[in-house]
Coordinates of C-alpha atoms in Angstrom, one line a residue:
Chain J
X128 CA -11.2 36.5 27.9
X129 CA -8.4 33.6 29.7
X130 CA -6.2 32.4 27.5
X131 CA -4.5 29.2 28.1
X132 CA -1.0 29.1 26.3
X133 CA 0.4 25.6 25.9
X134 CA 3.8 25.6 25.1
X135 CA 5.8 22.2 24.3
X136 CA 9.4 22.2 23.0
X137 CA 12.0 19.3 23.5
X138 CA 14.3 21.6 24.7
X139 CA 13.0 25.0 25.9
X140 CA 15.7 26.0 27.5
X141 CA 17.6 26.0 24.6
X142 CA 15.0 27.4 22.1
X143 CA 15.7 31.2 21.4
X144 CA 12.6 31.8 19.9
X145 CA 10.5 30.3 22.8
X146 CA 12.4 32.4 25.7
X147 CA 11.7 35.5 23.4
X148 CA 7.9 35.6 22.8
X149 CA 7.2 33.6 26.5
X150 CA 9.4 36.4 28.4
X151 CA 7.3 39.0 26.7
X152 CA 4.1 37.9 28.1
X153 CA 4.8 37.2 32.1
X154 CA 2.8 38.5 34.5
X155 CA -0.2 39.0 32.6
X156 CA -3.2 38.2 34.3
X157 CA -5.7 36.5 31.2
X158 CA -2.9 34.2 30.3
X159 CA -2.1 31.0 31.8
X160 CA 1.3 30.0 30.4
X161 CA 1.6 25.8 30.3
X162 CA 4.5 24.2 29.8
X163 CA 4.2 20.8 28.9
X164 CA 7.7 19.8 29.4
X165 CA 8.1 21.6 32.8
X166 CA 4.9 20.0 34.5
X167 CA 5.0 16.7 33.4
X168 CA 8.9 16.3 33.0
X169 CA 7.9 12.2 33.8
X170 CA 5.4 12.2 30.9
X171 CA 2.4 11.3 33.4
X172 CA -0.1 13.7 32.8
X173 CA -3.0 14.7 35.2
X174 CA -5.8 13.9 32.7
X175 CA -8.7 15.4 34.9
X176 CA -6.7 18.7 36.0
X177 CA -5.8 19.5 32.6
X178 CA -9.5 18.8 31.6
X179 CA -10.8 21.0 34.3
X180 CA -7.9 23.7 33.4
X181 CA -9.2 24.0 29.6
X182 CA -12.6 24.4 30.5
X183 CA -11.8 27.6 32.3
X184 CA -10.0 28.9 29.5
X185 CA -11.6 30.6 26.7
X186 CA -9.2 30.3 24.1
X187 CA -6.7 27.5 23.7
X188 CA -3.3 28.4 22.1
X189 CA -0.7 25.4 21.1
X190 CA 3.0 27.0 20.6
X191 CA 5.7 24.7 19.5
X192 CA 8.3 24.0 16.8
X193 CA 7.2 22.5 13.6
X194 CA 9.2 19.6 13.6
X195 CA 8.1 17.4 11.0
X196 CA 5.5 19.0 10.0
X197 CA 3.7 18.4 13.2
X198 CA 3.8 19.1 16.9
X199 CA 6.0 17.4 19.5
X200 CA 6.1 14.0 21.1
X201 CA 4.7 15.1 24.5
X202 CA 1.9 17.6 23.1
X203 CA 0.5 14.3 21.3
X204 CA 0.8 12.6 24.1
X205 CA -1.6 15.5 25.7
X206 CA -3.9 15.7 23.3
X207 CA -4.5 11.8 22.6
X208 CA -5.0 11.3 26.7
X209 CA -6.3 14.6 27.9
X210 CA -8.6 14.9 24.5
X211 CA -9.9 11.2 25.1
X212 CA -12.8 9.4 24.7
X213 CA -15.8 11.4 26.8
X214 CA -14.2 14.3 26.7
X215 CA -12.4 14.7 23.0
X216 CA -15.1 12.7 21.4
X217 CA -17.2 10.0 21.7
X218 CA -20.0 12.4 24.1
X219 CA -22.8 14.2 22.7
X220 CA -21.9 17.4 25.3
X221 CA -18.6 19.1 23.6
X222 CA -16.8 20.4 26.7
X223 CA -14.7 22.8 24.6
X224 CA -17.5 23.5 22.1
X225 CA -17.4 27.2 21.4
X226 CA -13.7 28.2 22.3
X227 CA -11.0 29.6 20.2
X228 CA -8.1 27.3 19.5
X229 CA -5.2 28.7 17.3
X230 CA -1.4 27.6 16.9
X231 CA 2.2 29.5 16.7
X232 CA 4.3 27.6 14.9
X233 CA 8.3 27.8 15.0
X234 CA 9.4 27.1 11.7
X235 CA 12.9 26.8 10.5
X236 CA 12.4 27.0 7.0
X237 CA 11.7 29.9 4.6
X238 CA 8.1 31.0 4.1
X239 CA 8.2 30.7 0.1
X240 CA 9.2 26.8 0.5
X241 CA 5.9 26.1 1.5
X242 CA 3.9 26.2 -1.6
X243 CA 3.5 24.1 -4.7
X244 CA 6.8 24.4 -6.3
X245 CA 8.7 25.3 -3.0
X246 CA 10.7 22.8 -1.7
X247 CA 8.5 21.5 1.4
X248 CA 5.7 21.5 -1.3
X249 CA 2.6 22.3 0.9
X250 CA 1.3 24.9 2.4
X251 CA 1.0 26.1 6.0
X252 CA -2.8 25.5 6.0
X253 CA -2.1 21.9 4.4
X254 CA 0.0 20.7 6.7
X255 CA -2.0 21.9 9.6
X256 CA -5.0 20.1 8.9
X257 CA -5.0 17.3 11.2
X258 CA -5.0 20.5 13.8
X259 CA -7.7 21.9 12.1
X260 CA -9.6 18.7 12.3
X261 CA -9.1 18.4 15.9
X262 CA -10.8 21.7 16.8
X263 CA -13.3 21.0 14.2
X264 CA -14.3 17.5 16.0
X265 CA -14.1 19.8 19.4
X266 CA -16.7 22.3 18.1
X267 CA -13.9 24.8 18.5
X268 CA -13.3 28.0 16.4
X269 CA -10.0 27.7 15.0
X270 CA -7.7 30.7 14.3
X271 CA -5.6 32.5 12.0
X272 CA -2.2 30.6 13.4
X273 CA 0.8 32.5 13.6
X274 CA 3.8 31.0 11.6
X275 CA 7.1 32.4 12.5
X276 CA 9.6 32.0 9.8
X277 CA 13.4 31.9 10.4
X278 CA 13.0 34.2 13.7
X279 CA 16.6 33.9 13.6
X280 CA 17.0 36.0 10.5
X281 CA 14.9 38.6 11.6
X282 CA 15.6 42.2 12.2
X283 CA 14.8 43.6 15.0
X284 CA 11.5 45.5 13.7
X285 CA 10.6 41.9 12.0
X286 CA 10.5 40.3 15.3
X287 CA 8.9 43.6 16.9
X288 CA 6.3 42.9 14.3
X289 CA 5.6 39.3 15.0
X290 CA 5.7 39.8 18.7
X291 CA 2.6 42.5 18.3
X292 CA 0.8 39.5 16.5
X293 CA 1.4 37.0 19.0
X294 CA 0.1 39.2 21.8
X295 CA -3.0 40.0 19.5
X296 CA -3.2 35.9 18.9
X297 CA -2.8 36.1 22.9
X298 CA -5.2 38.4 23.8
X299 CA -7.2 40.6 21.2
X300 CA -10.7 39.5 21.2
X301 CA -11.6 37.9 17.7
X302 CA -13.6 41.0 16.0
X303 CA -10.3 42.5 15.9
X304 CA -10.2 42.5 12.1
X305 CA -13.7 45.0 11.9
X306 CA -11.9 47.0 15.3
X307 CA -9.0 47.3 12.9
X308 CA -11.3 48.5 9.8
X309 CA -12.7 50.8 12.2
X310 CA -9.7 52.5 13.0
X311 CA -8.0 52.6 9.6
X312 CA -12.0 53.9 8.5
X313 CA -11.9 56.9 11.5
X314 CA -8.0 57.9 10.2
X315 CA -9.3 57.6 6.6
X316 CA -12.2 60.1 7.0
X317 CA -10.2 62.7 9.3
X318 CA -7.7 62.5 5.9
X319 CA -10.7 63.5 3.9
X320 CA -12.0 65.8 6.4
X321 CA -9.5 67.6 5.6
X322 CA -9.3 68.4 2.5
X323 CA -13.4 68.9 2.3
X324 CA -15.9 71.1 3.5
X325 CA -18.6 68.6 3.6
X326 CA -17.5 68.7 7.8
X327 CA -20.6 67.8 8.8
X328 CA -20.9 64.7 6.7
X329 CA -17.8 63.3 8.3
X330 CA -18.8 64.4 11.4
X331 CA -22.0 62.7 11.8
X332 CA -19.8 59.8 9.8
X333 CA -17.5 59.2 12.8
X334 CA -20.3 59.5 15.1
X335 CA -22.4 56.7 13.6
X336 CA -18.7 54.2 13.5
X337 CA -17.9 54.8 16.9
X338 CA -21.8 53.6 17.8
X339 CA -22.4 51.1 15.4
X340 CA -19.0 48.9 14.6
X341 CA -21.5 46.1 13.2
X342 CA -23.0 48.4 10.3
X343 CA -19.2 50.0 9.5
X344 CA -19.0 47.7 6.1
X345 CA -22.5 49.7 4.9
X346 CA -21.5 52.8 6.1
X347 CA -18.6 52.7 4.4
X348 CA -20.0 52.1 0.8
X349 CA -22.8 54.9 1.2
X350 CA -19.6 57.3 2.1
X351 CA -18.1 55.9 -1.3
X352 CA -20.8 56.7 -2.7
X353 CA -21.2 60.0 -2.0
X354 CA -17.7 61.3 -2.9
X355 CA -18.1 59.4 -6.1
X356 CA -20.8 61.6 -7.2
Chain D
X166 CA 12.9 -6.4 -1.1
X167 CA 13.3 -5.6 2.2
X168 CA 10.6 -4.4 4.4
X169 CA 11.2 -2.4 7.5
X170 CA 7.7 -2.3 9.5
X171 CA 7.8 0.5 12.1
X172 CA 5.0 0.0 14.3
X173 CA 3.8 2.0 17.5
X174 CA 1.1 1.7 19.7
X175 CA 0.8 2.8 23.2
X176 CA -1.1 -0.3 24.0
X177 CA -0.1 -2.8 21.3
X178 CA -1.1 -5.9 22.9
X179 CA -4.8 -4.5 23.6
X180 CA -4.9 -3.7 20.3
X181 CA -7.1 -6.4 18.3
X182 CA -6.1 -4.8 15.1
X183 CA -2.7 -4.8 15.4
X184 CA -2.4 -8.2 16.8
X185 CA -4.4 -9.5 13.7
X186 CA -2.2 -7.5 11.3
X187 CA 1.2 -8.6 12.7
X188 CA 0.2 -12.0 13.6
X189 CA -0.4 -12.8 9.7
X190 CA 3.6 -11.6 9.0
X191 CA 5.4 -13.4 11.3
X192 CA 8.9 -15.5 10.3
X193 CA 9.0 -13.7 6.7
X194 CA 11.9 -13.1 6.1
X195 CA 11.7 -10.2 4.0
X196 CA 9.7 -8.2 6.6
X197 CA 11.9 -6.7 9.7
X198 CA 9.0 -6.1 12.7
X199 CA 10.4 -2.9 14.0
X200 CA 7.8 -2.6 17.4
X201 CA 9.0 0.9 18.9
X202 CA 7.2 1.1 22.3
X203 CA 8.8 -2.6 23.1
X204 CA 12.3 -1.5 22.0
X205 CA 12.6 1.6 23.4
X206 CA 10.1 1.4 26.9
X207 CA 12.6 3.8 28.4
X208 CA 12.4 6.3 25.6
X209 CA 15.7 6.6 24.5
X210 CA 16.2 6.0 21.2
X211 CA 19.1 4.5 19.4
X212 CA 19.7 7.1 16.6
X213 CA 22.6 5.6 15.3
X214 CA 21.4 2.0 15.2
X215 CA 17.6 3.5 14.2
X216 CA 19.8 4.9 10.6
X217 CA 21.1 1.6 9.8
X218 CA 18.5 0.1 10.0
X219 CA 16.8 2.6 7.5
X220 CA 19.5 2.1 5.1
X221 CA 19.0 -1.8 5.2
X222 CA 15.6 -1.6 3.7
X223 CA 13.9 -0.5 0.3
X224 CA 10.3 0.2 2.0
X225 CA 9.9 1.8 5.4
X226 CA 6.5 1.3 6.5
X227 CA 4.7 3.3 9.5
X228 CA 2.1 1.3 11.2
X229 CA -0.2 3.3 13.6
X230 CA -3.6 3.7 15.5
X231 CA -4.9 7.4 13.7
X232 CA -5.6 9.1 17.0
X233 CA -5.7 12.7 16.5
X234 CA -5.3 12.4 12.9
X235 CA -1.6 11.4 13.4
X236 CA 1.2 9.4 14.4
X237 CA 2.0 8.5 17.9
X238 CA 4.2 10.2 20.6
X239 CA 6.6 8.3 20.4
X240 CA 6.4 7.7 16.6
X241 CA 7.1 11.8 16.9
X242 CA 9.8 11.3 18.9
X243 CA 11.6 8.6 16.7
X244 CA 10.9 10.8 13.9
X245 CA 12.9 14.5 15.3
X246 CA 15.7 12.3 16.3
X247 CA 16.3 9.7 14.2
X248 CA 15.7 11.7 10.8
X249 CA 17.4 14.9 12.6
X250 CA 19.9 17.3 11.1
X251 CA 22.4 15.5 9.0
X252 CA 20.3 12.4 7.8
X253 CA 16.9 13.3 7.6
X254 CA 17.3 17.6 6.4
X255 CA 20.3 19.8 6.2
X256 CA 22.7 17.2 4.0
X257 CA 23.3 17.1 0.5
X258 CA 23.4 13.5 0.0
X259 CA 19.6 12.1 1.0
X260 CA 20.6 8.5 2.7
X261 CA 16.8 7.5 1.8
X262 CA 16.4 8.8 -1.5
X263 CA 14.7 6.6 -3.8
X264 CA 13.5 4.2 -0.8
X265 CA 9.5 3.6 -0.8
X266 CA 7.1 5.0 2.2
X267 CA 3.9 4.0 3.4
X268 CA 1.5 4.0 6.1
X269 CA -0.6 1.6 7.6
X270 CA -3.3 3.3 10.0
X271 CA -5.7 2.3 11.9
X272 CA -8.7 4.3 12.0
X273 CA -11.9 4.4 14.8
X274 CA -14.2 6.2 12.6
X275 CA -16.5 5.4 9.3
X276 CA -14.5 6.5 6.1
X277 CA -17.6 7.9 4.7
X278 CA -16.7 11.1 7.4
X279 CA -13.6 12.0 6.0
X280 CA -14.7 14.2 3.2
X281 CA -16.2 17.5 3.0
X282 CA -19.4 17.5 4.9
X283 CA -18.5 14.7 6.8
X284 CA -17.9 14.9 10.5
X285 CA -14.3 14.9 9.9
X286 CA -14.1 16.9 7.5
X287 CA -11.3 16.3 5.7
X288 CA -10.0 13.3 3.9
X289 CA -7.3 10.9 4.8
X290 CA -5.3 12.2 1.8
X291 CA -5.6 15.6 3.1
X292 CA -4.8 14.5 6.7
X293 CA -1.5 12.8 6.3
X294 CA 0.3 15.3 4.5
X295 CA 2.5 16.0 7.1
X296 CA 3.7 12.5 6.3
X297 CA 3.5 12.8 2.5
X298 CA 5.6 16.3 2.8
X299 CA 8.2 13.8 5.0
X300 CA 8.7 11.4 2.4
X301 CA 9.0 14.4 -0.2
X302 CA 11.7 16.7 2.1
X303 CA 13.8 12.2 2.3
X304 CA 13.8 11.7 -1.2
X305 CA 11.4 8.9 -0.7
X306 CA 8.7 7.6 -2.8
X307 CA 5.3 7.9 -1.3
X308 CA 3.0 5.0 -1.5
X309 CA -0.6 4.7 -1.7
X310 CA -1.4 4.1 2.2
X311 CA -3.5 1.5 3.9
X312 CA -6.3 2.8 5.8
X313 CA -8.2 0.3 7.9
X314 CA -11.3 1.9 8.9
X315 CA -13.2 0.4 11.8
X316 CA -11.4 -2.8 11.7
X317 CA -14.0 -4.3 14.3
X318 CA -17.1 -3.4 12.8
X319 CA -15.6 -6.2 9.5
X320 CA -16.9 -9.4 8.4
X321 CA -14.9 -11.9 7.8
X322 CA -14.4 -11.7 4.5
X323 CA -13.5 -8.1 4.8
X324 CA -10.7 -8.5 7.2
X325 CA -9.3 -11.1 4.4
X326 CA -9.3 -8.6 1.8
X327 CA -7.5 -6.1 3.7
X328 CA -5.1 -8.4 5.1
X329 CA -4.1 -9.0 1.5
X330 CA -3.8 -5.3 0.9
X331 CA -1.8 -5.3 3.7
X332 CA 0.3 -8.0 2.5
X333 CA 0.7 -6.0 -0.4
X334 CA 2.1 -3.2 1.1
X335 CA 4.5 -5.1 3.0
X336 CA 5.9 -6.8 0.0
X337 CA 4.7 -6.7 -3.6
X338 CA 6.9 -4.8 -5.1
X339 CA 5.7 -1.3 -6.6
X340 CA 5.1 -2.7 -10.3
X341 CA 1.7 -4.1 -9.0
X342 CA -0.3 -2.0 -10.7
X343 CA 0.5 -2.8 -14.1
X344 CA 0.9 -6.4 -13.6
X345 CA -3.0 -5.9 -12.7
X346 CA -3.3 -4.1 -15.6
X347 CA -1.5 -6.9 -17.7
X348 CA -3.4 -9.7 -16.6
X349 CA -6.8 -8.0 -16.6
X350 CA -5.9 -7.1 -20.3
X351 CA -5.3 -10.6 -21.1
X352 CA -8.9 -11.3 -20.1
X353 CA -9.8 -8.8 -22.1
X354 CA -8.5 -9.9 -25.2
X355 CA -9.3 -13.3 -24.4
X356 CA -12.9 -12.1 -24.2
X357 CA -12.7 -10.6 -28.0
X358 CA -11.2 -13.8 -29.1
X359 CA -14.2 -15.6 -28.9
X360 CA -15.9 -13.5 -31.3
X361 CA -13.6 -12.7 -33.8
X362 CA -11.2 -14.8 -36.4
X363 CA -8.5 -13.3 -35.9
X364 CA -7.1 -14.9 -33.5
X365 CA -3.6 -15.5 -35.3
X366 CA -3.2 -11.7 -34.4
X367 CA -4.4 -11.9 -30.6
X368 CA -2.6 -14.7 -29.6
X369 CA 0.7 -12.8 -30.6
X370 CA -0.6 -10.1 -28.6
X371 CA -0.9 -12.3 -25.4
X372 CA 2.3 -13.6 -26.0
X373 CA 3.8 -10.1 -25.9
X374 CA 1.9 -9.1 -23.5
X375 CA 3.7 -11.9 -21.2
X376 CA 6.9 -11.5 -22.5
X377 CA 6.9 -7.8 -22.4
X378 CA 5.5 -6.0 -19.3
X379 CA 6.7 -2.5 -20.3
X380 CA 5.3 -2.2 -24.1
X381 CA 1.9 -3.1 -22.4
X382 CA 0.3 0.1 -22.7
X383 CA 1.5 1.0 -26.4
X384 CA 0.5 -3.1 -27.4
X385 CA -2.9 -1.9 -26.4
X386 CA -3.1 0.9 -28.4
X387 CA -2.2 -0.9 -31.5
X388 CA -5.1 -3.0 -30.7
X389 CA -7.2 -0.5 -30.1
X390 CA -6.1 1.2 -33.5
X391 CA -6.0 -2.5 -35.3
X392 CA -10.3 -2.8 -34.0
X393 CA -11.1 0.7 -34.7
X394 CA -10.6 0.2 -38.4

């Protein structure tokens, strides 16, 4: 899987945030790190070699701050020319139909504000929608975005934290979520294992995860089962 | 009243749409034109004179091609620097509070698609709440918006009508709706008049009803209460 990671920030340089998750990610191979303000410091964007860039990408990441609710000057400026008419829309081929777009979001503001009642009123996943809407007119898969809150505020083991969900935003093929299942299922069992002597059970259990991730939801409620009776 | 029209475009005078629209406004005096992409073609925005002018007018008004399901770059741009730190967020007083907001877009596809199992998905309201979650974090009173959808594709009759709504939004002030409500009431009672005798009563009502705007809504409960019996 390539990722391409297109970062836009008025002033990168000067963005904390930005130099600490992009410095944690050079020199790796499936990433493709794009810096809008870097490669088209005159605002005239190659429409074609962009076009040609995200069609060798796989998944499409956009990371910038959320000023206004919204992404920056020169990433619209991308998407309404690069995203045009017969490519973006208006042609019955989707060129990006099928790839995964997702978002990290720098966000100055605290987490609970962004709910009814909170003081920016809307959530996350509100405010996001003309995104969503873009990779839904694409025929893209949209993501799980990552919000960063406040990075400045964070301890160190916060932004630790975050930085292992940007790489897995980066990099970790989507079935993650039942890999993850699978892993917590495996540690679960050896737990029971040993406090049971039904070894063989939990043996055989194991066995069957490790072949057959897709059947690991089933599998798990005919083990619940059995211990229940 | 005053009227501050913000419009941007990033090819205003091939746009049909916008030509009709502005050309219909011209030498009112109430209405300030406020063309971005003429004003500032070098980009570099005057911050200092952009707030002024803010705090001259009652309405701001955005007027914008909906590309993307958003505003315009440099729309963007003008919005993280003029309402920066210290006028737009992060100051106790709120220089716009109580000002009136509104958007005027201009919009390529059917508005049948924006819904839930249309093709886009999701509706305008849902779409422009990074702009409704703008006027909320100002102060500002969010107004219903004016969404033009496929402008070309209009007879002329409908371009009329949405010119007037246009016109609307530029300058009737926000009362509207209950002068609407007053004077379809009136026709109302008008109606019953000509099948009942007491018309002593209704023509007092009417009178009220013109002389008090506010009461309009309780008048027409006593009415209501004065027919049910």
């Amino acid at each position: 899987m390539r990722t391409l990671l297109i970062t836009s920030h008025p002033d990168m340089i000067e963005s904390g945030s930005q130099q600490y998750f992009l410095s944690s990610i050079k020199n790796q191979e499936d990433i493709t790190i794009h810096h809008l303000e870097n490669l088209y410091s005159k605002r005239e964007i190659d429409v074609v070699k962009e076009q040609e860039l995200l069609k060798k990408h796989d998944r499409i990441i956009f990371q910038f701050p959320f000023y206004w609710y919204s992404g920056t000057p020169l990433l619209k400026k991308w998407q309404d020319e690069v995203l045009g008419e017969g490519f973006g829309y208006g042609t019955r081929r989707k060129p990006l139909a099928g790839k995964e777009f997702g978002l990290v979001m720098m966000i100055g503001v605290a987490e609970r504000e962004y709910q009814a009642g909170g003081e920016e009123l809307f959530t996350i996943s509100e405010l996001t929608k003309p995104f969503q809407a873009m990779a839904n007119k694409l025929g893209m898969i949209y993501l799980r975005p990552l919000s960063v809150f406040q990075f400045f505020y964070m301890e160190e083991e916060q932004k630790m934290n975050i930085l292992i969900r940007y790489w897995q935003l980066l990099t970790m093929e989507k079935d993650i979520s039942l890999a993850t299942r699978e892993e917590w299922l495996i540690e679960q069992l050896q737990k029971v294992a040993e406090h049971t002597t039904e070894t063989g059970t939990l043996t055989f259990a194991m066995e069957q995860i490790q072949e057959n991730r897709v059947k690991i939801d089933e599998l798990k409620m005919v083990l619940d089962d059995m211990f229940l009776e």
